Amino acid sequence: MGMIDWTKFDAVAASDGSASIVIQFTADPARLSDMSVEAAGLHLDLSKQSWTRDAFNACLDLARSAGVETARARLFGGEAINSTEGRAVLHPALRAAGGADFVALGEPVSAEVDAVRADMAAYAAAVRSGAETGATGKAFKAIVHVGIGGSDLGPRVVWDALRPLEPSIDLRFVANIDPRDMAEALVGLDPETTLVVVVSKTFTTQETLANAEAAKAWLAAGLPETGRDKHFIGVTAAPERAQEFGCARTFAFRDWVGGRYSLWSAVSLSCVIALGAEVFEALLAGARAMDDHFVSAPLERNAPVLMALAQIWNVDGLNRPARTVAPYAHALRRLPSFLQQLEMESNGKRVHRDGSPVSRQTCPVVFGEPGTNGQHAFFQQIHQGPQVVPAEFVVVRSTHGEAVESPLWANALAQAQALMIGKTEDQARSELLAAGADVAEADRLAPHKTFPGNRPSTTILMDRLTPETLGALLALYEHKTFVEGVIWDINSFDQWGVELGKVLARAILKDVAAGSPSPGIDPSTADLLKRLM
């Protein structure tokens, strides 16, 4: 992997990989303080991770060997760190304070970012006040947001996290090309009071354009032609295509904004309208605070760096190819889906930046459900299954109103504790005997009630889920993903793996139109195609 030196990392993994997490707290009195960090309103506790002090230090040495600090400077400096596409990656510029001086490949971009943000705020205010109306003069009461991938998941996680219980504007999302998705979104809506926001970086995405056409037809059936285009807004890096499609107005973003990093841009216009520009500004401020922490904190106290190193230790040091994320807040129920795209699309790569094959593991499978739902689904496996699956608990002290949700977060703390301490077979047998079981019954059941323990987790705490803490949390994961890509020496900002399936889907659609499979198609696909036609 180029000049990155994994020697010490691998040696410590071989010697310390099975070390007891519990024992490390006694052996290393500074463990809790050194492996916990405060950043932008979040508290991170990584002390329940599987690393010893030597492993922790080896991971920090690995980050230095990989040049994380230099790569970070290149990211914020607007250099072409997306090497396969020759692009800068400047999502931090989107949440910078007004008047910043970011550049992309030497071109100043902050003034343009400020202008688009101001246009978004003005348009949102006009829609919210009723000054901006539809074709028949009625105020907009609903928004249908059409997009997929990064054009959907980011705004959707923001809306679910921050939406009021009784929103003044109803925001609905459509991503799936299945017509049922659009049909469900349109139920109960009035074309006269509905705004459709179509989000596509290229304005060529098959699923998004199919859904946009369906929305256009629905509007056409219920509105006069004059003024109908006021119901259609485009958000894109290709504004001319959006205008050709029939969008009365477009809000632009540039090609240095990657889809899965784009929620800070006009991609979240729907949320700016439905939540208010002041809420969006607070979201940006929280992310900006995490940016400041990431840029200024030393590696050993840097939250995104430590999160990345914990994952690399588990994946590459201890051969653990999956991680679960459990947000103990209903409002964060979309976070696992958001992270699946952010991390797996960014770092699910098989070659280094120079095109040579990787020789180590890269991104793990990321999955999850909100707690306590996950406890009644897959937690059985992470407690007693033979595979060790590191866990991440995102805990909010007060999730609703002024109440402190101790029954909720007590479960989160208990799950993390149980994963770490486990229960021996002797403990299980003693408990059974104390409960009245005879010796034979206790011997029979004790193995089933044994928990191996020594299973790692990270806990992220926040007092409340606010726009600021949400922004900080999402930016934390963005920078974590970036650091992992630097250490693995892969390009975290392209996604060629999504392209082949799109090409083959177009070929299959041609076969559908022709009425038969094309020559040379494999037998399995040909047979399935015949059964579906």
XYZ file of C-alpha atoms in Angstrom:
533
model
C 0.000 0.000 0.000
C 2.560 2.553 -1.090
C 4.450 4.116 1.792
C 1.877 3.191 4.438
C 3.550 1.020 7.046
C 1.264 -1.637 8.526
C 4.072 -3.570 10.249
C 3.467 -2.416 13.825
C -0.310 -2.561 13.373
C -0.164 -6.182 12.198
C 2.257 -7.212 14.938
C 0.062 -5.783 17.685
C -3.054 -7.314 16.119
C -1.367 -10.711 16.282
C -0.321 -10.295 19.930
C -3.227 -8.322 21.418
C -6.191 -9.308 19.261
C -7.860 -11.461 21.927
C -7.179 -9.160 24.887
C -10.000 -8.705 27.398
C -11.643 -5.299 27.164
C -12.736 -5.447 30.815
C -9.224 -6.195 32.055
C -7.841 -3.239 30.094
C -9.714 -0.806 32.342
C -7.726 -2.118 35.324
C -4.458 -2.420 33.435
C -4.744 1.083 31.972
C -6.296 3.587 34.429
C -6.236 6.387 31.829
C -8.136 4.279 29.281
C -11.529 5.922 29.737
C -10.242 9.495 29.620
C -7.824 8.907 26.749
C -10.325 6.992 24.655
C -13.227 9.407 25.151
C -13.503 12.756 23.434
C -15.838 15.772 23.266
C -16.494 17.278 19.851
C -19.084 19.799 18.632
C -21.691 18.906 21.254
C -21.108 15.145 21.077
C -19.433 12.849 23.597
C -17.710 9.790 22.137
C -16.672 6.822 24.288
C -14.364 4.407 22.458
C -13.027 2.790 25.627
C -15.123 -0.349 25.025
C -13.328 -1.000 21.748
C -11.101 -4.069 21.458
C -7.827 -2.210 21.408
C -5.154 -2.332 24.102
C -3.017 0.735 24.745
C -0.390 -0.685 22.381
C -3.041 -1.250 19.712
C -4.424 2.263 20.194
C -0.949 3.719 19.698
C -0.278 1.459 16.716
C -3.452 2.756 15.080
C -2.350 6.346 15.634
C 1.038 5.534 14.130
C -0.761 4.032 11.137
C -2.723 7.255 10.639
C 0.497 9.242 10.697
C 2.171 6.855 8.279
C -0.782 7.185 5.907
C -0.476 10.981 5.933
C -3.960 11.700 7.295
C -3.081 15.273 8.226
C -1.657 16.017 4.777
C -4.684 14.452 3.086
C -6.983 16.496 5.306
C -5.229 19.683 4.202
C -5.670 18.654 0.557
C -9.402 18.033 1.129
C -10.004 21.445 2.687
C -7.632 23.050 0.180
C -9.849 22.026 -2.743
C -7.283 19.794 -4.459
C -8.340 17.010 -6.830
C -8.501 14.257 -4.225
C -11.147 12.481 -6.354
C -8.377 11.307 -8.612
C -10.363 9.118 -11.026
C -12.664 11.998 -11.954
C -10.178 14.838 -11.462
C -12.416 16.679 -9.010
C -12.110 18.488 -5.735
C -14.319 17.291 -2.871
C -15.566 20.337 -1.046
C -18.643 19.561 1.001
C -17.083 21.522 3.909
C -17.367 24.641 1.733
C -21.140 24.183 1.641
C -21.471 24.684 5.399
C -18.763 27.313 5.849
C -19.718 30.637 7.380
C -20.610 33.403 4.958
C -17.631 35.109 3.398
C -15.348 32.071 3.533
C -12.594 31.623 0.966
C -12.753 28.010 -0.229
C -11.367 27.182 -3.653
C -11.888 24.148 -5.905
C -8.881 23.397 -8.115
C -7.839 27.012 -7.620
C -11.243 28.501 -8.465
C -12.942 30.513 -5.689
C -16.313 28.958 -4.813
C -17.489 30.456 -1.533
C -19.235 33.468 -3.080
C -21.287 31.114 -5.259
C -22.134 28.953 -2.238
C -23.301 32.025 -0.319
C -25.432 33.194 -3.250
C -27.184 29.844 -3.676
C -27.798 29.615 0.063
C -29.336 33.089 0.047
C -31.541 32.176 -2.940
C -32.699 29.036 -1.137
C -33.562 30.999 1.995
C -35.470 33.643 0.020
C -37.430 31.067 -1.960
C -38.201 29.062 1.183
C -39.445 32.167 2.950
C -41.676 33.016 -0.007
C -43.191 29.532 -0.090
C -43.672 29.404 3.676
C -45.328 32.832 3.783
C -47.618 32.155 0.831
C -46.012 34.834 -1.325
C -44.909 32.122 -3.779
C -47.992 30.309 -5.049
C -48.945 27.695 -7.584
C -50.743 27.927 -10.912
C -54.129 28.710 -9.348
C -52.847 31.206 -6.798
C -53.033 28.852 -3.832
C -50.205 28.528 -1.321
C -48.142 25.353 -1.285
C -48.999 22.975 1.532
C -47.011 19.898 0.467
C -43.704 19.042 -1.168
C -42.890 15.851 -3.034
C -39.124 15.397 -3.070
C -37.998 13.193 -5.975
C -34.463 11.799 -5.909
C -32.485 8.657 -5.150
C -29.258 7.783 -3.347
C -27.529 10.900 -2.089
C -30.317 13.020 -3.563
C -32.745 11.276 -1.216
C -31.076 9.784 1.849
C -29.456 12.973 3.157
C -32.561 15.175 3.044
C -34.681 12.274 4.276
C -32.523 11.706 7.367
C -32.611 15.448 8.095
C -36.399 15.652 7.757
C -37.055 12.595 9.894
C -34.680 13.864 12.575
C -35.947 17.444 12.765
C -39.543 17.464 11.538
C -42.153 18.916 13.902
C -44.978 16.623 14.973
C -47.464 18.782 13.062
C -45.542 20.351 10.173
C -47.015 23.363 8.409
C -45.757 21.915 5.117
C -46.055 18.187 4.477
C -42.825 16.804 2.998
C -42.872 13.409 1.285
C -40.082 11.528 -0.469
C -40.087 9.347 -3.584
C -36.990 7.334 -4.546
C -37.998 3.898 -5.793
C -38.760 3.429 -9.486
C -41.610 1.140 -8.407
C -44.767 3.178 -9.258
C -46.163 2.250 -5.852
C -43.705 4.624 -4.184
C -45.016 7.632 -6.097
C -48.614 6.501 -5.722
C -48.261 6.332 -1.949
C -46.589 9.741 -1.812
C -49.396 11.407 -3.767
C -52.272 10.000 -1.707
C -54.332 12.828 -0.255
C -52.392 15.603 -1.966
C -53.928 18.362 -4.072
C -52.028 19.311 -7.255
C -52.983 22.943 -6.693
C -51.049 23.065 -3.402
C -48.223 20.614 -4.137
C -44.661 21.525 -5.076
C -42.466 18.876 -6.720
C -38.714 19.198 -6.158
C -36.661 17.004 -8.485
C -33.093 16.417 -7.321
C -30.530 14.853 -9.638
C -26.892 15.800 -10.038
C -26.851 14.987 -13.745
C -30.604 15.074 -14.393
C -30.171 11.778 -16.231
C -30.759 9.293 -13.393
C -33.241 6.709 -14.684
C -35.237 6.233 -11.498
C -35.491 9.947 -10.748
C -36.570 10.913 -14.262
C -39.197 8.149 -14.353
C -40.647 9.403 -11.088
C -40.426 13.012 -12.256
C -42.404 12.124 -15.371
C -45.051 10.477 -13.203
C -45.271 13.581 -11.023
C -45.465 15.786 -14.097
C -48.369 13.732 -15.465
C -50.158 13.959 -12.114
C -49.775 17.745 -12.067
C -50.885 18.020 -15.696
C -54.096 16.148 -14.898
C -55.028 18.592 -12.161
C -53.663 21.981 -13.204
C -54.035 24.442 -16.086
C -51.029 24.656 -18.373
C -50.365 28.293 -17.530
C -48.261 28.470 -14.386
C -47.971 24.704 -14.041
C -44.189 24.879 -14.241
C -44.202 26.817 -10.939
C -44.970 23.478 -9.291
C -41.747 21.964 -10.648
C -38.359 22.901 -9.167
C -35.040 21.369 -10.208
C -31.953 20.905 -8.074
C -29.004 19.832 -10.185
C -25.478 20.355 -11.428
C -26.974 20.387 -14.958
C -29.526 23.254 -14.831
C -30.044 23.335 -18.592
C -31.406 19.761 -18.497
C -33.759 20.660 -15.654
C -35.074 23.618 -17.605
C -35.599 21.466 -20.689
C -37.559 19.046 -18.509
C -39.950 21.791 -17.501
C -38.692 23.131 -14.192
C -39.646 26.757 -13.742
C -36.715 27.343 -11.482
C -33.476 25.535 -10.702
C -31.047 25.632 -7.822
C -27.548 24.559 -8.740
C -24.667 22.789 -7.119
C -21.286 21.979 -8.603
C -19.590 18.734 -9.611
C -17.260 18.984 -6.601
C -20.257 18.060 -4.457
C -20.551 14.277 -4.267
C -24.081 12.937 -4.058
C -23.689 11.233 -0.680
C -22.022 14.381 0.695
C -24.540 16.811 -0.794
C -27.203 17.321 1.882
C -25.510 20.600 2.843
C -26.291 22.029 -0.609
C -29.437 22.885 -2.551
C -30.128 19.130 -2.487
C -31.846 19.870 0.850
C -34.039 22.636 -0.591
C -37.151 20.656 0.374
C -35.988 20.622 3.991
C -35.124 24.325 3.901
C -38.688 25.050 2.831
C -40.414 22.621 5.195
C -38.253 23.324 8.256
C -37.281 26.934 7.664
C -33.962 28.444 6.621
C -32.993 29.134 10.230
C -33.133 25.415 11.024
C -30.973 24.608 8.012
C -28.453 27.272 9.032
C -28.230 25.686 12.487
C -27.642 22.288 10.861
C -24.784 23.807 8.848
C -23.372 25.419 11.989
C -23.231 22.062 13.765
C -21.423 20.473 10.826
C -19.071 23.454 10.662
C -18.205 22.952 14.345
C -17.241 19.356 13.568
C -15.182 20.564 10.597
C -13.323 22.921 12.921
C -12.679 20.092 15.371
C -11.492 17.743 12.612
C -9.067 20.327 11.254
C -7.651 21.482 14.590
C -7.664 18.547 17.037
C -4.541 16.387 17.310
C -5.003 12.875 15.964
C -5.150 11.278 19.414
C -8.038 13.613 20.424
C -9.726 13.817 17.034
C -13.220 12.261 17.006
C -13.449 11.347 13.296
C -9.902 9.972 13.337
C -10.529 7.794 16.398
C -13.811 6.517 14.938
C -12.006 5.585 11.731
C -9.151 3.890 13.565
C -11.560 1.815 15.664
C -13.187 0.542 12.479
C -9.862 -0.190 10.784
C -8.660 -2.049 13.892
C -11.782 -4.226 13.832
C -11.805 -4.810 10.072
C -8.104 -5.145 9.269
C -6.650 -6.060 12.613
C -9.295 -8.477 13.871
C -11.060 -9.585 10.655
C -14.530 -8.342 11.555
C -16.282 -7.550 8.257
C -19.515 -6.036 9.560
C -20.627 -3.262 11.923
C -24.033 -2.449 13.323
C -25.321 1.032 14.134
C -28.105 1.380 16.689
C -29.503 4.901 17.152
C -31.483 5.034 20.398
C -33.742 7.785 19.099
C -36.734 7.227 16.833
C -35.950 10.449 14.984
C -32.623 8.923 13.882
C -34.204 5.783 12.459
C -32.869 6.599 8.970
C -29.279 6.968 10.151
C -28.245 3.350 9.407
C -29.532 3.655 5.815
C -27.723 6.954 5.391
C -24.490 5.422 6.682
C -24.835 2.397 4.426
C -24.560 4.651 1.412
C -22.034 7.056 2.888
C -19.603 4.356 3.948
C -20.202 1.423 1.616
C -20.442 3.508 -1.567
C -17.414 5.539 -0.532
C -15.118 2.800 0.703
C -16.431 -0.446 -0.776
C -13.488 -0.505 -3.170
C -11.150 -3.251 -4.414
C -8.303 -1.175 -5.843
C -5.970 1.482 -4.522
C -5.849 5.012 -5.873
C -3.207 3.915 -8.372
C -5.428 1.079 -9.649
C -3.508 -1.776 -8.035
C -5.564 -4.418 -6.177
C -5.994 -3.999 -2.447
C -4.360 -6.653 -0.293
C -6.397 -5.912 2.835
C -10.047 -5.576 3.762
C -11.761 -2.242 3.183
C -15.278 -1.135 4.147
C -17.330 -3.525 6.285
C -21.002 -4.231 5.751
C -22.937 -1.558 7.681
C -26.423 -2.310 8.954
C -28.688 -1.337 11.802
C -32.065 -0.478 13.247
C -33.138 2.002 15.883
C -33.038 0.756 19.465
C -34.908 -0.816 21.053
C -36.269 -2.371 17.832
C -32.946 -3.963 16.959
C -32.799 -5.654 20.354
C -35.784 -7.747 19.281
C -34.341 -8.504 15.850
C -30.608 -9.049 15.297
C -29.111 -8.405 18.746
C -29.385 -12.130 19.439
C -26.685 -12.643 16.822
C -24.339 -9.905 18.022
C -24.514 -11.207 21.596
C -24.246 -14.964 21.003
C -23.389 -15.569 17.355
C -19.925 -16.899 16.493
C -19.044 -13.798 14.441
C -18.025 -10.704 16.395
C -19.922 -7.671 15.085
C -18.746 -4.329 16.513
C -21.623 -2.080 17.530
C -22.180 1.648 17.575
C -24.753 3.147 19.938
C -26.025 6.678 19.274
C -27.772 7.849 22.424
C -29.882 10.963 22.978
C -30.519 11.912 26.598
C -33.860 13.608 25.905
C -35.629 12.677 22.682
C -39.050 14.276 23.127
C -39.883 17.473 24.972
C -38.352 18.051 28.385
C -38.515 14.443 29.597
C -35.307 12.521 30.150
C -35.785 9.203 28.352
C -34.001 6.955 30.847
C -35.880 3.732 29.884
C -34.606 4.248 26.329
C -30.997 5.099 26.987
C -30.735 2.657 29.899
C -31.254 -0.071 27.300
C -28.444 1.338 25.160
C -26.011 1.407 28.070
C -27.054 -2.091 29.107
C -26.532 -3.506 25.618
C -23.037 -2.049 25.360
C -22.211 -3.340 28.829
C -23.585 -6.814 28.069
C -21.586 -7.059 24.862
C -18.433 -6.282 26.799
C -18.819 -8.254 30.048
C -20.869 -11.218 28.799
C -21.843 -14.063 31.119
C -19.825 -17.215 31.750
C -21.319 -20.676 31.771
C -20.618 -20.945 35.502
C -22.521 -17.700 36.115
C -25.422 -18.928 34.029
C -25.470 -22.252 35.909
C -25.410 -20.502 39.293
C -28.309 -18.253 38.287
C -30.362 -21.258 37.171
C -29.715 -23.098 40.410
C -30.601 -20.001 42.429
C -33.877 -19.767 40.482
C -34.811 -23.317 41.517
C -33.565 -25.472 38.638
C -32.119 -28.851 39.540
C -28.517 -29.662 38.643
C -29.395 -31.565 35.470
C -31.611 -28.749 34.224
C -28.972 -26.141 35.073
C -26.302 -28.126 33.233
C -28.598 -28.488 30.218
C -29.546 -24.825 29.944
C -26.363 -23.066 31.076
C -24.608 -23.258 27.668
C -27.641 -21.619 26.038
C -27.581 -18.741 28.526
C -23.845 -18.074 28.191
C -22.666 -14.849 26.566
C -19.068 -14.782 25.261
C -18.661 -11.062 25.944
C -15.518 -9.148 24.976
C -17.444 -7.660 22.059
C -16.586 -4.077 21.177
C -18.755 -1.014 20.900
C -18.570 2.753 20.605
C -21.137 5.011 22.242
C -21.952 8.507 20.981
C -23.933 10.683 23.400
C -25.774 13.940 22.889
C -28.028 15.806 25.275
C -30.689 16.587 22.668
C -31.161 16.005 18.976
C -31.018 19.549 17.632
C -30.115 20.857 14.185
C -26.640 21.568 15.531
C -26.017 18.121 17.016
C -27.465 16.418 13.939
C -25.131 18.429 11.708
C -22.182 17.532 13.911
C -23.112 13.834 13.895
C -23.421 13.592 10.104
C -20.185 15.533 9.548
C -18.459 13.239 12.066
C -19.322 10.233 9.934
C -18.308 12.005 6.711
C -14.838 12.742 8.065
C -14.544 9.250 9.572
C -15.227 7.822 6.107
C -12.617 10.102 4.566
C -9.922 9.090 7.072
C -10.585 5.408 6.431
C -10.179 5.962 2.691
C -6.846 7.703 3.260
C -5.513 4.840 5.380
C -6.812 2.171 2.993
C -5.353 4.208 0.091
C -8.597 4.161 -1.895
C -10.665 6.859 -3.580
C -13.661 7.471 -1.304
C -15.343 9.839 -3.757
C -16.145 7.849 -6.884
C -18.698 5.037 -7.264
C -17.975 3.043 -10.393
C -19.547 -0.008 -8.794
C -23.042 1.343 -9.420
C -22.521 1.762 -13.162
C -22.421 -1.761 -14.608
C -25.888 -2.668 -13.370
C -27.319 0.499 -14.934
C -25.800 -0.381 -18.310
C -27.141 -3.933 -18.196
C -30.579 -2.713 -17.100
C -30.786 -0.546 -20.224
C -29.826 -3.566 -22.345
C -32.513 -5.688 -20.691
C -35.117 -2.984 -21.317
C -34.189 -3.112 -25.014
C -34.799 -6.864 -24.911
C -38.184 -6.253 -23.290
C -39.085 -3.837 -26.080
C -37.923 -6.391 -28.663
C -39.988 -9.122 -27.040
C -37.186 -11.627 -26.508
C -33.746 -11.965 -24.904
C -30.841 -10.861 -27.065
C -28.339 -13.453 -28.355
C -25.473 -14.113 -25.982
C -27.331 -13.284 -22.785
C -26.637 -15.833 -20.056
C -29.175 -18.694 -19.673
C -30.327 -17.738 -16.175
C -31.026 -14.089 -17.026
C -32.676 -15.115 -20.313
C -35.014 -17.517 -18.525
C -35.951 -14.995 -15.849
C -36.557 -12.370 -18.516
C -38.909 -14.691 -20.416
C -40.867 -15.395 -17.240
C -41.324 -11.695 -16.552
C -42.206 -10.525 -20.082
